[in-house]
Coordinates of C-alpha atoms in Angstrom, one line a residue:
M745 CA 17.4 1.9 23.3
D746 CA 13.7 1.8 23.4
M747 CA 12.7 1.6 19.7
Q748 CA 9.0 1.9 20.3
K749 CA 9.6 5.1 22.3
L750 CA 11.9 6.4 19.6
F751 CA 9.2 6.2 16.9
S752 CA 6.3 7.2 19.2
L753 CA 4.4 10.4 18.5
E754 CA 2.4 10.2 21.7
G755 CA 1.4 13.6 22.9
R756 CA 2.5 15.3 19.7
V757 CA 0.2 17.5 17.6
A758 CA 0.4 17.1 13.9
L759 CA -1.1 19.4 11.2
V760 CA -1.5 17.7 7.8
T761 CA -2.5 20.3 5.2
G762 CA -4.9 19.1 2.5
G763 CA -5.5 16.0 4.7
A764 CA -9.0 15.3 3.6
Y765 CA -8.2 12.5 1.2
G766 CA -5.5 10.7 -0.7
I767 CA -1.9 10.9 0.4
G768 CA -2.6 13.4 3.1
F769 CA -5.3 11.2 4.7
A770 CA -3.0 8.2 4.6
M771 CA -0.2 10.1 6.3
A772 CA -2.5 11.5 8.9
E773 CA -3.8 8.0 9.7
A774 CA -0.2 6.8 10.1
L775 CA 0.7 9.6 12.4
A776 CA -2.4 8.9 14.5
S777 CA -1.5 5.2 14.7
A778 CA 1.9 6.3 16.3
G779 CA 0.0 8.4 18.9
A780 CA -0.2 11.9 17.4
K781 CA -3.2 14.2 17.7
I782 CA -4.3 15.0 14.2
A783 CA -5.5 18.3 12.7
F784 CA -6.1 18.9 9.0
N785 CA -7.4 21.6 6.8
C786 CA -9.3 21.8 3.5
R787 CA -10.9 24.6 1.6
S788 CA -14.6 23.5 1.5
Q789 CA -17.1 22.4 4.2
E790 CA -18.2 19.6 2.0
H791 CA -14.7 18.0 1.8
L792 CA -14.2 18.6 5.6
D793 CA -17.5 16.9 6.5
K794 CA -16.7 13.9 4.4
A795 CA -13.2 13.6 5.7
L796 CA -14.4 13.7 9.3
V797 CA -16.7 10.8 8.5
D798 CA -13.8 8.9 6.8
Y799 CA -11.4 9.5 9.7
A800 CA -14.0 8.3 12.2
A801 CA -14.6 5.2 10.1
R802 CA -10.8 4.4 10.4
G803 CA -10.9 5.1 14.2
V804 CA -9.0 8.4 14.0
D805 CA -10.0 11.3 16.1
A806 CA -9.1 14.2 13.8
R807 CA -9.9 17.9 14.0
G808 CA -10.8 19.5 10.7
Y809 CA -10.6 23.2 9.8
I810 CA -11.5 25.4 6.8
A811 CA -8.4 27.3 5.7
D812 CA -6.6 28.3 2.5
V813 CA -2.9 27.7 2.8
T814 CA -2.1 30.5 0.4
D815 CA -3.8 33.1 2.7
E816 CA -1.4 34.2 5.4
N817 CA -4.2 35.5 7.7
Q818 CA -6.2 32.3 7.4
V819 CA -3.1 30.2 8.2
K820 CA -2.4 32.3 11.3
D821 CA -6.0 31.8 12.4
L822 CA -5.7 28.1 11.7
I823 CA -2.6 27.7 13.9
A824 CA -4.2 29.7 16.7
K825 CA -7.3 27.5 16.6
I826 CA -5.2 24.3 16.6
E827 CA -3.2 25.6 19.6
R828 CA -6.5 26.4 21.4
D829 CA -8.1 23.0 20.6
L830 CA -5.1 20.6 20.7
G831 CA -2.0 22.4 21.7
G832 CA 1.0 23.8 19.8
V833 CA 1.8 22.2 16.4
D834 CA 4.8 19.9 16.8
I835 CA 4.6 18.3 13.4
L836 CA 3.7 20.1 10.1
F837 CA 3.1 18.1 7.0
N838 CA 2.9 20.4 4.0
N839 CA 0.8 18.2 1.8
A840 CA -1.7 20.5 0.2
G841 CA -1.0 20.8 -3.6
I842 CA -2.4 20.8 -7.1
I843 CA -1.1 20.0 -10.5
R844 CA -2.2 21.4 -13.9
R845 CA -1.2 19.3 -16.9
I846 CA -1.0 22.0 -19.6
P847 CA 1.7 22.4 -22.3
M848 CA 3.9 25.3 -21.2
T849 CA 3.1 27.5 -24.3
E850 CA -0.6 27.0 -23.7
M851 CA -0.5 27.7 -19.9
S852 CA -1.3 31.2 -18.8
A853 CA 0.8 33.1 -16.3
E854 CA -2.2 33.1 -14.0
E855 CA -2.4 29.2 -14.1
F856 CA 1.3 29.0 -13.5
R857 CA 1.1 31.3 -10.5
Q858 CA -1.8 29.3 -9.0
V859 CA 0.2 26.1 -9.0
V860 CA 3.3 27.8 -7.5
D861 CA 1.1 29.7 -5.0
I862 CA -0.4 26.5 -3.6
D863 CA 2.5 24.1 -4.0
L864 CA 5.4 26.4 -2.9
V865 CA 4.1 29.6 -1.3
G866 CA 1.6 27.7 0.8
P867 CA 4.3 25.5 2.5
F868 CA 6.3 28.7 3.1
I869 CA 3.3 30.4 4.8
C870 CA 2.5 27.3 6.9
A871 CA 6.1 26.8 8.0
K872 CA 6.5 30.4 8.8
A873 CA 3.4 30.2 11.0
V874 CA 4.5 27.2 13.1
I875 CA 8.3 27.9 13.4
P876 CA 8.0 30.5 16.2
G877 CA 6.1 28.1 18.4
M878 CA 8.5 25.2 17.6
I879 CA 11.4 27.4 18.6
A880 CA 9.6 28.3 21.9
R881 CA 9.0 24.6 22.7
G882 CA 12.5 23.6 21.7
H883 CA 11.6 21.1 19.0
G884 CA 9.7 20.7 15.7
K885 CA 9.3 18.6 12.6
I886 CA 8.4 20.0 9.2
I887 CA 7.8 17.5 6.4
N888 CA 7.2 18.9 2.9
I889 CA 5.7 16.7 0.2
C890 CA 8.0 17.0 -2.8
S891 CA 7.8 14.9 -5.9
M892 CA 10.0 13.1 -8.5
M893 CA 9.4 16.4 -10.4
S894 CA 11.6 17.9 -7.8
E895 CA 14.4 16.1 -9.7
L896 CA 13.0 15.4 -13.2
G897 CA 11.1 17.3 -15.9
R898 CA 8.2 16.0 -17.9
E899 CA 5.8 17.2 -20.6
T900 CA 2.9 19.5 -19.5
V901 CA 4.0 20.0 -15.8
S902 CA 6.2 23.1 -16.0
A903 CA 4.5 24.9 -13.1
Y904 CA 4.4 21.8 -10.9
A905 CA 8.0 20.9 -11.5
A906 CA 9.1 24.5 -10.9
A907 CA 7.1 24.5 -7.6
K908 CA 8.3 21.1 -6.4
G909 CA 11.9 21.9 -7.3
G910 CA 11.6 25.1 -5.3
L911 CA 10.0 23.2 -2.4
K912 CA 13.1 20.9 -2.3
M913 CA 15.3 24.0 -1.8
L914 CA 12.9 25.5 0.7
T915 CA 13.2 22.3 2.7
R916 CA 17.0 22.7 2.7
N917 CA 16.9 26.3 3.6
I918 CA 14.5 25.8 6.6
C919 CA 17.0 23.2 7.7
S920 CA 19.8 25.7 7.3
E921 CA 18.1 28.5 9.2
Y922 CA 16.4 26.6 12.0
G923 CA 18.4 23.4 12.5
A924 CA 20.1 25.0 15.5
A925 CA 16.7 25.4 17.1
N926 CA 16.2 21.6 17.0
I927 CA 13.8 21.9 14.1
Q928 CA 14.2 19.2 11.5
C929 CA 12.8 20.0 8.0
N930 CA 12.8 17.1 5.6
A931 CA 10.6 16.0 2.6
I932 CA 9.0 13.0 1.2
G933 CA 9.1 12.5 -2.6
P934 CA 6.3 10.1 -3.5
G935 CA 6.5 8.1 -6.7
Y936 CA 3.3 7.3 -8.6
I937 CA 0.8 6.4 -5.9
A938 CA -2.5 4.5 -6.5
T939 CA -5.2 6.9 -5.3
P940 CA -8.7 7.7 -6.5
Q941 CA -7.2 10.6 -8.4
T942 CA -5.0 8.3 -10.4
A943 CA -7.5 5.5 -10.8
P944 CA -8.4 6.4 -14.4
L945 CA -4.8 6.0 -15.4
R946 CA -4.8 2.4 -14.1
E947 CA -8.1 1.2 -15.7
R948 CA -7.8 -1.7 -18.0
Q949 CA -8.6 -1.0 -21.7
A950 CA -11.5 -2.6 -23.6
D951 CA -9.1 -5.3 -24.9
G952 CA -7.9 -6.1 -21.4
S953 CA -4.5 -4.3 -21.8
R954 CA -3.1 -1.8 -19.4
H955 CA -3.7 1.9 -19.9
P956 CA -0.7 3.4 -21.8
F957 CA 0.4 5.5 -18.9
D958 CA 0.0 2.5 -16.6
Q959 CA 2.3 0.6 -18.9
F960 CA 4.8 3.5 -18.8
I961 CA 4.9 3.6 -15.0
I962 CA 5.2 -0.1 -14.6
A963 CA 8.1 -0.2 -17.1
K964 CA 9.9 2.7 -15.3
T965 CA 9.5 1.2 -11.7
P966 CA 11.8 -1.5 -10.6
A967 CA 9.2 -2.6 -8.0
G968 CA 6.9 -3.3 -11.0
R969 CA 3.9 -1.6 -9.4
W970 CA 2.3 1.7 -8.4
G971 CA 2.8 2.7 -4.8
D972 CA 0.0 2.4 -2.2
P973 CA -0.7 5.3 0.1
E974 CA 0.3 3.0 3.0
D975 CA 3.8 2.8 1.5
L976 CA 4.3 6.3 2.8
A977 CA 3.3 5.5 6.4
G978 CA 6.7 4.3 7.6
P979 CA 8.6 7.2 6.1
A980 CA 6.0 9.7 7.5
V981 CA 6.3 8.3 11.0
F982 CA 10.1 8.2 10.8
L983 CA 10.5 11.8 9.7
A984 CA 7.9 13.0 12.3
S985 CA 9.5 11.1 15.2
D986 CA 12.6 11.4 17.3
A987 CA 14.1 8.6 15.2
S988 CA 15.0 11.3 12.6
N989 CA 16.4 13.9 15.0
F990 CA 19.8 14.0 13.2
V991 CA 18.2 13.9 9.7
N992 CA 17.7 17.3 8.3
G993 CA 17.4 18.9 4.9
H994 CA 16.8 15.5 3.3
V995 CA 14.3 14.4 0.6
L996 CA 13.3 10.8 1.1
Y997 CA 12.0 9.5 -2.2
V998 CA 9.4 6.7 -1.9
D999 CA 9.2 5.8 -5.6
G1000 CA 9.8 2.1 -5.9
G1001 CA 13.2 2.9 -7.4
I1002 CA 12.2 5.1 -10.4
L1003 CA 14.9 7.7 -9.8
A1004 CA 17.5 4.9 -9.8
Y1005 CA 16.4 3.3 -13.0
I1006 CA 16.8 4.1 -16.7
G1007 CA 13.8 1.9 -17.6
K1008 CA 13.3 -1.3 -19.5
Q1009 CA 14.8 -1.7 -22.9
P1010 CA 12.1 -1.6 -25.6

């Protein structure tokens, strides 16, 4: 068996939603390193322009597009443009998402709906847009970005946990509906990842001690550290490649062992 060929994405077209920075950027870079042609979207020209510069600096030839994943017509246009520029989408990474940390009784229904719309309805819209083409080509990979909040609750993240729990079940249902069409739909559940967005939570305090949330995460993680975006590269390539052709409806948690661990005794 040719293992390099098994994990190769040569000639495949991958769309990473919200791939302008952070986890999405890291996964797109990983897919490109395995041979995939990369497309990504974001909602502002400013973020798109910066991302194109960042991709070029890392040696990745990526195509960027302006599109809102919650707008069905914009997503249809996005897929049509990618097909015109690169070919049909073989791999969809539903990465675009937001979180609002607001106590439930203080959160408005509008704020709740916004999180669910982006984090759950958006992946539904994007998957719905690419599945017909995948069926026509006889193969396809859909990878949703779930979360430990797909399994656990936590203060102030009611909307996010509801959306990510729903995304876990959407993952399983896409598998159930389209597995016979040789479409594999799986998910990655990142743990706490060291990105620019989480940097304030990892800053040392004035007395040199860890930030309280940093202490909490380290104590809850058997690996004893935050994850790096690069820790998601191997799982991303695995789930996007032929190596995972009989893996379907699965959530692969990349969390340093948090979900397996009750935490250190105080």
